[in-house]
């Protein structure tokens, strides 16, 4: 009963934030304008882009509306340990880990590309990310980003049929990410998502899964922020062993860099996996500690 109450509280928080952003989207359609000069300390009176909606390219697991600037190359390491409730024998999960190494590059300020390799299922992935709308101090009240990725598993799990062909391991993800910075301390985004897997177990899985990702950022101090992220799946199979992805994290800014610490029930760090293949129950204590660290290089001045 306690776990159920925590889940309801978390869901209610995200639901209320979703309602707020829906109202903002309506105002965008009717061309309402809001003054956000305080976000940028703008003294010239002209409309300016709203920056730092999220400090990193990820909220926690999923992508944020932030894009890399033109010529920026980011080396990103995402790391997840085993379950905290696995006991002292496994050093509360520290004996086990899953790592993704990625490179992300800004073709322009709005268009990014990226590749990565994950130790979990020995997967390779690549993505394209384009910011179609930039939130402004006057005008557009939200940022809108289009995102697509492809992921390929190269090693089957023990339970999989070893005769499965390479093409059967491919999955595609499509997202529209809509985010808004409401003030200097609070940001929120929605991410309607489609994940299509070429081959699944028809008894427990759907080839195409529709999901809604929700993420928020609440600044706590000048260098510390709280992030929450939740992915709700609408049409997963009734017999599916998978659960919705739940994550809580902290952004720590140090010398111009952001160090992200997380608690999540998803050990995987790419969309096809953490959205459709999370099997640990956050509310039952199946929680993984993890972190994201990155280093950015400016290749184009």
PDB file of C-alpha atoms in Angstrom:
ATOM      1  CA  UNK A   1       0.000   0.000   0.000  1.00  0.00           C
ATOM      2  CA  UNK A   2       2.866   2.374   0.751  1.00  0.00           C
ATOM      3  CA  UNK A   3       4.480   1.744  -2.640  1.00  0.00           C
ATOM      4  CA  UNK A   4       1.169   2.353  -4.365  1.00  0.00           C
ATOM      5  CA  UNK A   5       0.758   5.655  -2.524  1.00  0.00           C
ATOM      6  CA  UNK A   6       4.221   6.835  -3.609  1.00  0.00           C
ATOM      7  CA  UNK A   7       3.459   5.928  -7.198  1.00  0.00           C
ATOM      8  CA  UNK A   8       0.163   7.812  -7.074  1.00  0.00           C
ATOM      9  CA  UNK A   9       1.856  10.896  -5.628  1.00  0.00           C
ATOM     10  CA  UNK A  10       4.516  10.841  -8.335  1.00  0.00           C
ATOM     11  CA  UNK A  11       1.913  10.321 -11.056  1.00  0.00           C
ATOM     12  CA  UNK A  12      -0.238  13.167  -9.707  1.00  0.00           C
ATOM     13  CA  UNK A  13       2.750  15.513  -9.726  1.00  0.00           C
ATOM     14  CA  UNK A  14       3.512  14.741 -13.365  1.00  0.00           C
ATOM     15  CA  UNK A  15      -0.188  14.884 -14.323  1.00  0.00           C
ATOM     16  CA  UNK A  16      -0.602  18.368 -12.863  1.00  0.00           C
ATOM     17  CA  UNK A  17       2.536  19.585 -14.574  1.00  0.00           C
ATOM     18  CA  UNK A  18       1.243  18.102 -17.848  1.00  0.00           C
ATOM     19  CA  UNK A  19      -1.986  20.058 -17.496  1.00  0.00           C
ATOM     20  CA  UNK A  20      -0.011  23.264 -17.020  1.00  0.00           C
ATOM     21  CA  UNK A  21       2.016  22.685 -20.181  1.00  0.00           C
ATOM     22  CA  UNK A  22      -1.140  21.839 -22.133  1.00  0.00           C
ATOM     23  CA  UNK A  23      -2.525  25.266 -21.276  1.00  0.00           C
ATOM     24  CA  UNK A  24       0.732  26.807 -22.438  1.00  0.00           C
ATOM     25  CA  UNK A  25       0.483  24.934 -25.744  1.00  0.00           C
ATOM     26  CA  UNK A  26      -3.008  26.373 -26.246  1.00  0.00           C
ATOM     27  CA  UNK A  27      -1.662  29.844 -25.673  1.00  0.00           C
ATOM     28  CA  UNK A  28       0.982  29.174 -28.312  1.00  0.00           C
ATOM     29  CA  UNK A  29      -1.672  28.292 -30.846  1.00  0.00           C
ATOM     30  CA  UNK A  30      -3.559  31.524 -30.152  1.00  0.00           C
ATOM     31  CA  UNK A  31      -0.298  33.523 -30.350  1.00  0.00           C
ATOM     32  CA  UNK A  32      -0.421  34.777 -26.766  1.00  0.00           C
ATOM     33  CA  UNK A  33       2.818  36.374 -25.602  1.00  0.00           C
ATOM     34  CA  UNK A  34       4.464  36.486 -22.225  1.00  0.00           C
ATOM     35  CA  UNK A  35       7.331  38.646 -21.032  1.00  0.00           C
ATOM     36  CA  UNK A  36      10.356  36.538 -19.932  1.00  0.00           C
ATOM     37  CA  UNK A  37      13.022  39.245 -19.917  1.00  0.00           C
ATOM     38  CA  UNK A  38      13.966  38.359 -16.358  1.00  0.00           C
ATOM     39  CA  UNK A  39      15.342  35.029 -17.576  1.00  0.00           C
ATOM     40  CA  UNK A  40      18.049  36.737 -19.565  1.00  0.00           C
ATOM     41  CA  UNK A  41      18.410  40.105 -17.810  1.00  0.00           C
ATOM     42  CA  UNK A  42      17.768  41.700 -21.178  1.00  0.00           C
ATOM     43  CA  UNK A  43      18.028  45.495 -21.090  1.00  0.00           C
ATOM     44  CA  UNK A  44      17.555  46.172 -24.809  1.00  0.00           C
ATOM     45  CA  UNK A  45      13.841  45.362 -24.965  1.00  0.00           C
ATOM     46  CA  UNK A  46      14.008  42.984 -27.959  1.00  0.00           C
ATOM     47  CA  UNK A  47      12.895  39.325 -28.018  1.00  0.00           C
ATOM     48  CA  UNK A  48      15.685  36.878 -27.160  1.00  0.00           C
ATOM     49  CA  UNK A  49      15.990  33.077 -27.089  1.00  0.00           C
ATOM     50  CA  UNK A  50      15.269  31.500 -23.717  1.00  0.00           C
ATOM     51  CA  UNK A  51      18.275  29.399 -22.732  1.00  0.00           C
ATOM     52  CA  UNK A  52      19.080  26.726 -20.135  1.00  0.00           C
ATOM     53  CA  UNK A  53      15.607  25.149 -20.131  1.00  0.00           C
ATOM     54  CA  UNK A  54      17.539  22.022 -19.175  1.00  0.00           C
ATOM     55  CA  UNK A  55      21.269  22.136 -18.472  1.00  0.00           C
ATOM     56  CA  UNK A  56      22.098  18.880 -20.273  1.00  0.00           C
ATOM     57  CA  UNK A  57      21.057  17.189 -23.510  1.00  0.00           C
ATOM     58  CA  UNK A  58      19.339  14.594 -21.263  1.00  0.00           C
ATOM     59  CA  UNK A  59      16.750  15.179 -18.559  1.00  0.00           C
ATOM     60  CA  UNK A  60      17.857  11.920 -16.962  1.00  0.00           C
ATOM     61  CA  UNK A  61      17.538   9.081 -19.478  1.00  0.00           C
ATOM     62  CA  UNK A  62      15.577  10.739 -22.267  1.00  0.00           C
ATOM     63  CA  UNK A  63      16.635  13.674 -24.422  1.00  0.00           C
ATOM     64  CA  UNK A  64      15.756  17.224 -23.415  1.00  0.00           C
ATOM     65  CA  UNK A  65      14.957  20.195 -25.665  1.00  0.00           C
ATOM     66  CA  UNK A  66      18.566  21.350 -25.342  1.00  0.00           C
ATOM     67  CA  UNK A  67      20.700  21.043 -28.488  1.00  0.00           C
ATOM     68  CA  UNK A  68      24.436  21.378 -28.934  1.00  0.00           C
ATOM     69  CA  UNK A  69      25.723  24.599 -30.512  1.00  0.00           C
ATOM     70  CA  UNK A  70      27.258  24.525 -33.971  1.00  0.00           C
ATOM     71  CA  UNK A  71      30.687  22.896 -33.914  1.00  0.00           C
ATOM     72  CA  UNK A  72      30.348  21.448 -30.392  1.00  0.00           C
ATOM     73  CA  UNK A  73      31.429  17.837 -29.945  1.00  0.00           C
ATOM     74  CA  UNK A  74      30.354  16.183 -26.698  1.00  0.00           C
ATOM     75  CA  UNK A  75      31.758  12.933 -25.336  1.00  0.00           C
ATOM     76  CA  UNK A  76      29.080  11.526 -23.029  1.00  0.00           C
ATOM     77  CA  UNK A  77      29.403   8.648 -20.555  1.00  0.00           C
ATOM     78  CA  UNK A  78      26.181   7.286 -19.035  1.00  0.00           C
ATOM     79  CA  UNK A  79      26.665   4.741 -16.266  1.00  0.00           C
ATOM     80  CA  UNK A  80      24.139   2.622 -14.336  1.00  0.00           C
ATOM     81  CA  UNK A  81      24.978   0.252 -11.479  1.00  0.00           C
ATOM     82  CA  UNK A  82      22.985  -2.797 -10.385  1.00  0.00           C
ATOM     83  CA  UNK A  83      19.973  -2.736  -8.047  1.00  0.00           C
ATOM     84  CA  UNK A  84      20.447  -1.118  -4.661  1.00  0.00           C
ATOM     85  CA  UNK A  85      18.390  -3.907  -3.088  1.00  0.00           C
ATOM     86  CA  UNK A  86      20.687  -6.645  -4.448  1.00  0.00           C
ATOM     87  CA  UNK A  87      22.400  -6.796  -1.061  1.00  0.00           C
ATOM     88  CA  UNK A  88      25.836  -6.525   0.494  1.00  0.00           C
ATOM     89  CA  UNK A  89      27.194  -9.460  -1.521  1.00  0.00           C
ATOM     90  CA  UNK A  90      26.902  -7.284  -4.654  1.00  0.00           C
ATOM     91  CA  UNK A  91      27.901  -4.163  -2.717  1.00  0.00           C
ATOM     92  CA  UNK A  92      24.340  -2.874  -3.180  1.00  0.00           C
ATOM     93  CA  UNK A  93      24.652  -2.952  -6.964  1.00  0.00           C
ATOM     94  CA  UNK A  94      28.128  -1.487  -7.348  1.00  0.00           C
ATOM     95  CA  UNK A  95      29.535  -4.852  -8.527  1.00  0.00           C
ATOM     96  CA  UNK A  96      27.343  -4.672 -11.638  1.00  0.00           C
ATOM     97  CA  UNK A  97      27.074  -1.911 -14.199  1.00  0.00           C
ATOM     98  CA  UNK A  98      25.872  -0.879 -17.638  1.00  0.00           C
ATOM     99  CA  UNK A  99      27.719   1.802 -19.610  1.00  0.00           C
ATOM    100  CA  UNK A 100      27.015   3.776 -22.771  1.00  0.00           C
ATOM    101  CA  UNK A 101      29.743   5.768 -24.536  1.00  0.00           C
ATOM    102  CA  UNK A 102      28.468   8.399 -26.940  1.00  0.00           C
ATOM    103  CA  UNK A 103      29.546  11.206 -29.247  1.00  0.00           C
ATOM    104  CA  UNK A 104      27.192  14.072 -30.100  1.00  0.00           C
ATOM    105  CA  UNK A 105      27.897  16.873 -32.568  1.00  0.00           C
ATOM    106  CA  UNK A 106      26.195  20.144 -33.482  1.00  0.00           C
ATOM    107  CA  UNK A 107      25.910  20.437 -37.274  1.00  0.00           C
ATOM    108  CA  UNK A 108      24.191  23.727 -36.475  1.00  0.00           C
ATOM    109  CA  UNK A 109      22.700  25.308 -33.366  1.00  0.00           C
ATOM    110  CA  UNK A 110      19.450  23.521 -34.153  1.00  0.00           C
ATOM    111  CA  UNK A 111      20.541  20.246 -35.800  1.00  0.00           C
ATOM    112  CA  UNK A 112      22.498  17.590 -33.876  1.00  0.00           C
ATOM    113  CA  UNK A 113      23.642  14.058 -34.638  1.00  0.00           C
ATOM    114  CA  UNK A 114      24.975  11.385 -32.312  1.00  0.00           C
ATOM    115  CA  UNK A 115      26.207   7.799 -32.055  1.00  0.00           C
ATOM    116  CA  UNK A 116      26.728   5.499 -29.102  1.00  0.00           C
ATOM    117  CA  UNK A 117      27.576   2.021 -27.905  1.00  0.00           C
ATOM    118  CA  UNK A 118      26.022   0.374 -24.842  1.00  0.00           C
ATOM    119  CA  UNK A 119      27.356  -2.573 -22.900  1.00  0.00           C
ATOM    120  CA  UNK A 120      23.786  -3.753 -22.213  1.00  0.00           C
ATOM    121  CA  UNK A 121      22.893  -6.159 -25.057  1.00  0.00           C
ATOM    122  CA  UNK A 122      26.032  -4.738 -26.760  1.00  0.00           C
ATOM    123  CA  UNK A 123      23.838  -2.251 -28.602  1.00  0.00           C
ATOM    124  CA  UNK A 124      24.832   0.438 -31.094  1.00  0.00           C
ATOM    125  CA  UNK A 125      22.625   3.479 -31.628  1.00  0.00           C
ATOM    126  CA  UNK A 126      22.516   6.664 -33.656  1.00  0.00           C
ATOM    127  CA  UNK A 127      20.191   9.658 -33.584  1.00  0.00           C
ATOM    128  CA  UNK A 128      19.150  12.874 -35.333  1.00  0.00           C
ATOM    129  CA  UNK A 129      17.793  15.816 -33.342  1.00  0.00           C
ATOM    130  CA  UNK A 130      16.347  19.045 -34.752  1.00  0.00           C
ATOM    131  CA  UNK A 131      14.994  22.068 -32.865  1.00  0.00           C
ATOM    132  CA  UNK A 132      12.054  23.258 -34.959  1.00  0.00           C
ATOM    133  CA  UNK A 133      10.906  25.988 -32.529  1.00  0.00           C
ATOM    134  CA  UNK A 134      12.979  27.989 -30.044  1.00  0.00           C
ATOM    135  CA  UNK A 135      11.268  29.493 -26.993  1.00  0.00           C
ATOM    136  CA  UNK A 136      11.580  33.283 -27.022  1.00  0.00           C
ATOM    137  CA  UNK A 137      11.097  36.028 -24.462  1.00  0.00           C
ATOM    138  CA  UNK A 138       8.409  37.348 -26.820  1.00  0.00           C
ATOM    139  CA  UNK A 139       6.661  35.078 -29.300  1.00  0.00           C
ATOM    140  CA  UNK A 140       7.055  31.313 -29.097  1.00  0.00           C
ATOM    141  CA  UNK A 141       6.301  30.217 -25.511  1.00  0.00           C
ATOM    142  CA  UNK A 142       7.765  26.719 -25.951  1.00  0.00           C
ATOM    143  CA  UNK A 143      10.669  24.946 -27.640  1.00  0.00           C
ATOM    144  CA  UNK A 144       9.830  22.047 -29.972  1.00  0.00           C
ATOM    145  CA  UNK A 145      12.389  19.402 -30.914  1.00  0.00           C
ATOM    146  CA  UNK A 146      12.027  16.494 -33.372  1.00  0.00           C
ATOM    147  CA  UNK A 147      14.062  13.405 -32.482  1.00  0.00           C
ATOM    148  CA  UNK A 148      14.608  10.023 -34.131  1.00  0.00           C
ATOM    149  CA  UNK A 149      17.003   7.192 -33.353  1.00  0.00           C
ATOM    150  CA  UNK A 150      17.895   3.696 -34.477  1.00  0.00           C
ATOM    151  CA  UNK A 151      19.309   1.014 -32.153  1.00  0.00           C
ATOM    152  CA  UNK A 152      20.753  -2.411 -32.970  1.00  0.00           C
ATOM    153  CA  UNK A 153      21.373  -5.269 -30.542  1.00  0.00           C
ATOM    154  CA  UNK A 154      24.454  -7.267 -31.534  1.00  0.00           C
ATOM    155  CA  UNK A 155      24.388  -9.928 -28.793  1.00  0.00           C
ATOM    156  CA  UNK A 156      21.240 -11.822 -27.781  1.00  0.00           C
ATOM    157  CA  UNK A 157      20.223 -12.518 -24.230  1.00  0.00           C
ATOM    158  CA  UNK A 158      20.428 -16.145 -23.172  1.00  0.00           C
ATOM    159  CA  UNK A 159      16.668 -16.549 -23.530  1.00  0.00           C
ATOM    160  CA  UNK A 160      16.628 -15.417 -27.176  1.00  0.00           C
ATOM    161  CA  UNK A 161      16.671 -17.688 -30.186  1.00  0.00           C
ATOM    162  CA  UNK A 162      20.289 -17.709 -31.513  1.00  0.00           C
ATOM    163  CA  UNK A 163      18.978 -18.025 -35.089  1.00  0.00           C
ATOM    164  CA  UNK A 164      17.433 -14.537 -35.019  1.00  0.00           C
ATOM    165  CA  UNK A 165      18.735 -12.477 -37.927  1.00  0.00           C
ATOM    166  CA  UNK A 166      20.581  -9.182 -37.588  1.00  0.00           C
ATOM    167  CA  UNK A 167      17.680  -7.164 -39.031  1.00  0.00           C
ATOM    168  CA  UNK A 168      15.410  -8.536 -36.312  1.00  0.00           C
ATOM    169  CA  UNK A 169      17.439  -6.706 -33.683  1.00  0.00           C
ATOM    170  CA  UNK A 170      16.762  -3.225 -35.108  1.00  0.00           C
ATOM    171  CA  UNK A 171      14.412  -0.779 -33.389  1.00  0.00           C
ATOM    172  CA  UNK A 172      13.397   2.795 -34.207  1.00  0.00           C
ATOM    173  CA  UNK A 173      12.283   5.651 -31.955  1.00  0.00           C
ATOM    174  CA  UNK A 174      10.402   8.810 -32.951  1.00  0.00           C
ATOM    175  CA  UNK A 175       9.757  11.722 -30.580  1.00  0.00           C
ATOM    176  CA  UNK A 176       8.433  15.257 -30.516  1.00  0.00           C
ATOM    177  CA  UNK A 177       9.787  17.026 -27.427  1.00  0.00           C
ATOM    178  CA  UNK A 178       7.865  20.114 -26.241  1.00  0.00           C
ATOM    179  CA  UNK A 179       9.466  22.056 -23.408  1.00  0.00           C
ATOM    180  CA  UNK A 180       9.064  25.355 -21.613  1.00  0.00           C
ATOM    181  CA  UNK A 181      11.121  27.303 -19.107  1.00  0.00           C
ATOM    182  CA  UNK A 182       8.485  28.949 -16.917  1.00  0.00           C
ATOM    183  CA  UNK A 183      10.907  31.018 -14.863  1.00  0.00           C
ATOM    184  CA  UNK A 184      14.555  30.991 -13.806  1.00  0.00           C
ATOM    185  CA  UNK A 185      13.936  27.984 -11.517  1.00  0.00           C
ATOM    186  CA  UNK A 186      11.358  25.710 -13.163  1.00  0.00           C
ATOM    187  CA  UNK A 187      11.203  23.924 -16.543  1.00  0.00           C
ATOM    188  CA  UNK A 188       8.924  21.189 -17.864  1.00  0.00           C
ATOM    189  CA  UNK A 189       8.676  19.123 -21.046  1.00  0.00           C
ATOM    190  CA  UNK A 190       6.495  16.492 -22.725  1.00  0.00           C
ATOM    191  CA  UNK A 191       7.786  13.901 -25.194  1.00  0.00           C
ATOM    192  CA  UNK A 192       5.150  11.960 -27.200  1.00  0.00           C
ATOM    193  CA  UNK A 193       7.036   8.853 -28.351  1.00  0.00           C
ATOM    194  CA  UNK A 194       6.718   5.909 -30.741  1.00  0.00           C
ATOM    195  CA  UNK A 195       9.080   2.935 -30.422  1.00  0.00           C
ATOM    196  CA  UNK A 196       8.979   0.274 -33.149  1.00  0.00           C
ATOM    197  CA  UNK A 197      10.824  -3.030 -32.691  1.00  0.00           C
ATOM    198  CA  UNK A 198      11.172  -5.292 -35.719  1.00  0.00           C
ATOM    199  CA  UNK A 199      10.881  -8.554 -33.777  1.00  0.00           C
ATOM    200  CA  UNK A 200       9.265  -9.181 -30.389  1.00  0.00           C
ATOM    201  CA  UNK A 201       7.663 -11.992 -28.433  1.00  0.00           C
ATOM    202  CA  UNK A 202       4.075 -11.720 -29.632  1.00  0.00           C
ATOM    203  CA  UNK A 203       2.749 -13.306 -26.442  1.00  0.00           C
ATOM    204  CA  UNK A 204       4.106 -10.582 -24.166  1.00  0.00           C
ATOM    205  CA  UNK A 205       5.191  -7.637 -26.345  1.00  0.00           C
ATOM    206  CA  UNK A 206       3.889  -5.233 -28.985  1.00  0.00           C
ATOM    207  CA  UNK A 207       5.992  -4.326 -32.027  1.00  0.00           C
ATOM    208  CA  UNK A 208       4.947  -0.671 -31.813  1.00  0.00           C
ATOM    209  CA  UNK A 209       4.666   1.021 -28.425  1.00  0.00           C
ATOM    210  CA  UNK A 210       3.171   4.480 -27.888  1.00  0.00           C
ATOM    211  CA  UNK A 211       4.481   6.346 -24.846  1.00  0.00           C
ATOM    212  CA  UNK A 212       4.533   9.782 -23.267  1.00  0.00           C
ATOM    213  CA  UNK A 213       7.681  11.029 -21.588  1.00  0.00           C
ATOM    214  CA  UNK A 214       7.451  13.769 -18.965  1.00  0.00           C
ATOM    215  CA  UNK A 215      10.354  15.602 -17.377  1.00  0.00           C
ATOM    216  CA  UNK A 216      10.796  18.568 -15.090  1.00  0.00           C
ATOM    217  CA  UNK A 217      13.659  20.553 -13.623  1.00  0.00           C
ATOM    218  CA  UNK A 218      13.466  22.506 -10.378  1.00  0.00           C
ATOM    219  CA  UNK A 219      16.470  24.618  -9.471  1.00  0.00           C
ATOM    220  CA  UNK A 220      17.318  24.284  -5.768  1.00  0.00           C
ATOM    221  CA  UNK A 221      20.462  26.403  -5.457  1.00  0.00           C
ATOM    222  CA  UNK A 222      22.773  28.275  -7.800  1.00  0.00           C
ATOM    223  CA  UNK A 223      24.590  25.019  -8.679  1.00  0.00           C
ATOM    224  CA  UNK A 224      22.060  22.278  -7.816  1.00  0.00           C
ATOM    225  CA  UNK A 225      18.806  21.255  -9.533  1.00  0.00           C
ATOM    226  CA  UNK A 226      16.299  18.436  -9.063  1.00  0.00           C
ATOM    227  CA  UNK A 227      15.105  16.517 -12.153  1.00  0.00           C
ATOM    228  CA  UNK A 228      12.152  14.115 -12.386  1.00  0.00           C
ATOM    229  CA  UNK A 229      11.367  11.917 -15.405  1.00  0.00           C
ATOM    230  CA  UNK A 230       8.574   9.437 -16.135  1.00  0.00           C
ATOM    231  CA  UNK A 231       7.689   7.466 -19.279  1.00  0.00           C
ATOM    232  CA  UNK A 232       4.146   6.123 -19.472  1.00  0.00           C
ATOM    233  CA  UNK A 233       3.371   3.429 -22.085  1.00  0.00           C
ATOM    234  CA  UNK A 234      -0.169   3.439 -23.482  1.00  0.00           C
ATOM    235  CA  UNK A 235      -0.471   0.129 -25.328  1.00  0.00           C
ATOM    236  CA  UNK A 236       2.025  -2.361 -23.946  1.00  0.00           C
ATOM    237  CA  UNK A 237       0.858  -5.994 -23.971  1.00  0.00           C
ATOM    238  CA  UNK A 238      -1.194  -7.081 -20.943  1.00  0.00           C
ATOM    239  CA  UNK A 239       1.289  -9.890 -20.239  1.00  0.00           C
ATOM    240  CA  UNK A 240       4.372  -7.721 -20.713  1.00  0.00           C
ATOM    241  CA  UNK A 241       7.049  -8.029 -18.004  1.00  0.00           C
ATOM    242  CA  UNK A 242       8.070  -4.423 -18.690  1.00  0.00           C
ATOM    243  CA  UNK A 243       7.217  -1.482 -16.430  1.00  0.00           C
ATOM    244  CA  UNK A 244       7.144   2.279 -16.861  1.00  0.00           C
ATOM    245  CA  UNK A 245      10.489   4.043 -16.443  1.00  0.00           C
ATOM    246  CA  UNK A 246      10.738   6.232 -13.313  1.00  0.00           C
ATOM    247  CA  UNK A 247      13.788   8.404 -12.565  1.00  0.00           C
ATOM    248  CA  UNK A 248      14.892  11.007 -10.036  1.00  0.00           C
ATOM    249  CA  UNK A 249      18.128  12.936 -10.507  1.00  0.00           C
ATOM    250  CA  UNK A 250      20.248  15.889  -9.505  1.00  0.00           C
ATOM    251  CA  UNK A 251      22.225  18.227 -11.760  1.00  0.00           C
ATOM    252  CA  UNK A 252      25.404  19.563 -10.157  1.00  0.00           C
ATOM    253  CA  UNK A 253      27.129  22.413 -12.003  1.00  0.00           C
ATOM    254  CA  UNK A 254      30.895  22.500 -11.492  1.00  0.00           C
ATOM    255  CA  UNK A 255      33.134  24.899 -13.376  1.00  0.00           C
ATOM    256  CA  UNK A 256      30.959  25.163 -16.460  1.00  0.00           C
ATOM    257  CA  UNK A 257      30.188  21.424 -16.579  1.00  0.00           C
ATOM    258  CA  UNK A 258      27.085  19.541 -15.399  1.00  0.00           C
ATOM    259  CA  UNK A 259      27.471  16.309 -13.423  1.00  0.00           C
ATOM    260  CA  UNK A 260      24.210  14.327 -13.246  1.00  0.00           C
ATOM    261  CA  UNK A 261      23.427  11.807 -10.460  1.00  0.00           C
ATOM    262  CA  UNK A 262      20.397   9.522 -10.825  1.00  0.00           C
ATOM    263  CA  UNK A 263      18.150   6.954  -9.169  1.00  0.00           C
ATOM    264  CA  UNK A 264      16.085   4.955 -11.685  1.00  0.00           C
ATOM    265  CA  UNK A 265      14.473   1.571 -12.288  1.00  0.00           C
ATOM    266  CA  UNK A 266      15.984   1.455 -15.805  1.00  0.00           C
ATOM    267  CA  UNK A 267      19.474   0.051 -16.197  1.00  0.00           C
ATOM    268  CA  UNK A 268      19.441   0.720 -19.951  1.00  0.00           C
ATOM    269  CA  UNK A 269      20.187   4.170 -21.352  1.00  0.00           C
ATOM    270  CA  UNK A 270      18.824   4.170 -24.925  1.00  0.00           C
ATOM    271  CA  UNK A 271      15.196   4.828 -25.861  1.00  0.00           C
ATOM    272  CA  UNK A 272      14.193   1.415 -27.249  1.00  0.00           C
ATOM    273  CA  UNK A 273      15.446  -0.193 -24.037  1.00  0.00           C
ATOM    274  CA  UNK A 274      14.445   2.020 -21.119  1.00  0.00           C
ATOM    275  CA  UNK A 275      11.001   2.812 -22.578  1.00  0.00           C
ATOM    276  CA  UNK A 276       9.999  -0.731 -23.601  1.00  0.00           C
ATOM    277  CA  UNK A 277      12.277  -3.134 -21.695  1.00  0.00           C
ATOM    278  CA  UNK A 278      12.482  -1.847 -18.107  1.00  0.00           C
ATOM    279  CA  UNK A 279      11.622  -4.817 -15.885  1.00  0.00           C
ATOM    280  CA  UNK A 280      12.570  -3.485 -12.431  1.00  0.00           C
ATOM    281  CA  UNK A 281       9.935  -2.045 -10.090  1.00  0.00           C
ATOM    282  CA  UNK A 282      10.997   1.339  -8.711  1.00  0.00           C
ATOM    283  CA  UNK A 283       8.304   1.208  -6.007  1.00  0.00           C
ATOM    284  CA  UNK A 284       9.517  -2.222  -4.867  1.00  0.00           C
ATOM    285  CA  UNK A 285      13.084  -1.023  -4.354  1.00  0.00           C
ATOM    286  CA  UNK A 286      14.539  -2.152  -7.705  1.00  0.00           C
ATOM    287  CA  UNK A 287      16.483   1.091  -8.027  1.00  0.00           C
ATOM    288  CA  UNK A 288      19.730   1.667  -9.907  1.00  0.00           C
ATOM    289  CA  UNK A 289      22.163   4.424  -9.004  1.00  0.00           C
ATOM    290  CA  UNK A 290      23.848   6.064 -11.978  1.00  0.00           C
ATOM    291  CA  UNK A 291      25.453   9.160 -13.399  1.00  0.00           C
ATOM    292  CA  UNK A 292      26.096  11.078 -16.623  1.00  0.00           C
ATOM    293  CA  UNK A 293      29.380  12.854 -17.220  1.00  0.00           C
ATOM    294  CA  UNK A 294      30.460  14.670 -20.359  1.00  0.00           C
ATOM    295  CA  UNK A 295      33.233  16.673 -21.914  1.00  0.00           C
ATOM    296  CA  UNK A 296      32.549  19.189 -24.684  1.00  0.00           C
ATOM    297  CA  UNK A 297      35.059  20.264 -27.338  1.00  0.00           C
ATOM    298  CA  UNK A 298      34.575  23.293 -29.615  1.00  0.00           C
ATOM    299  CA  UNK A 299      35.637  22.215 -33.116  1.00  0.00           C
ATOM    300  CA  UNK A 300      34.175  25.101 -35.102  1.00  0.00           C
ATOM    301  CA  UNK A 301      34.774  28.673 -33.953  1.00  0.00           C
TER     302      UNK A 301
END
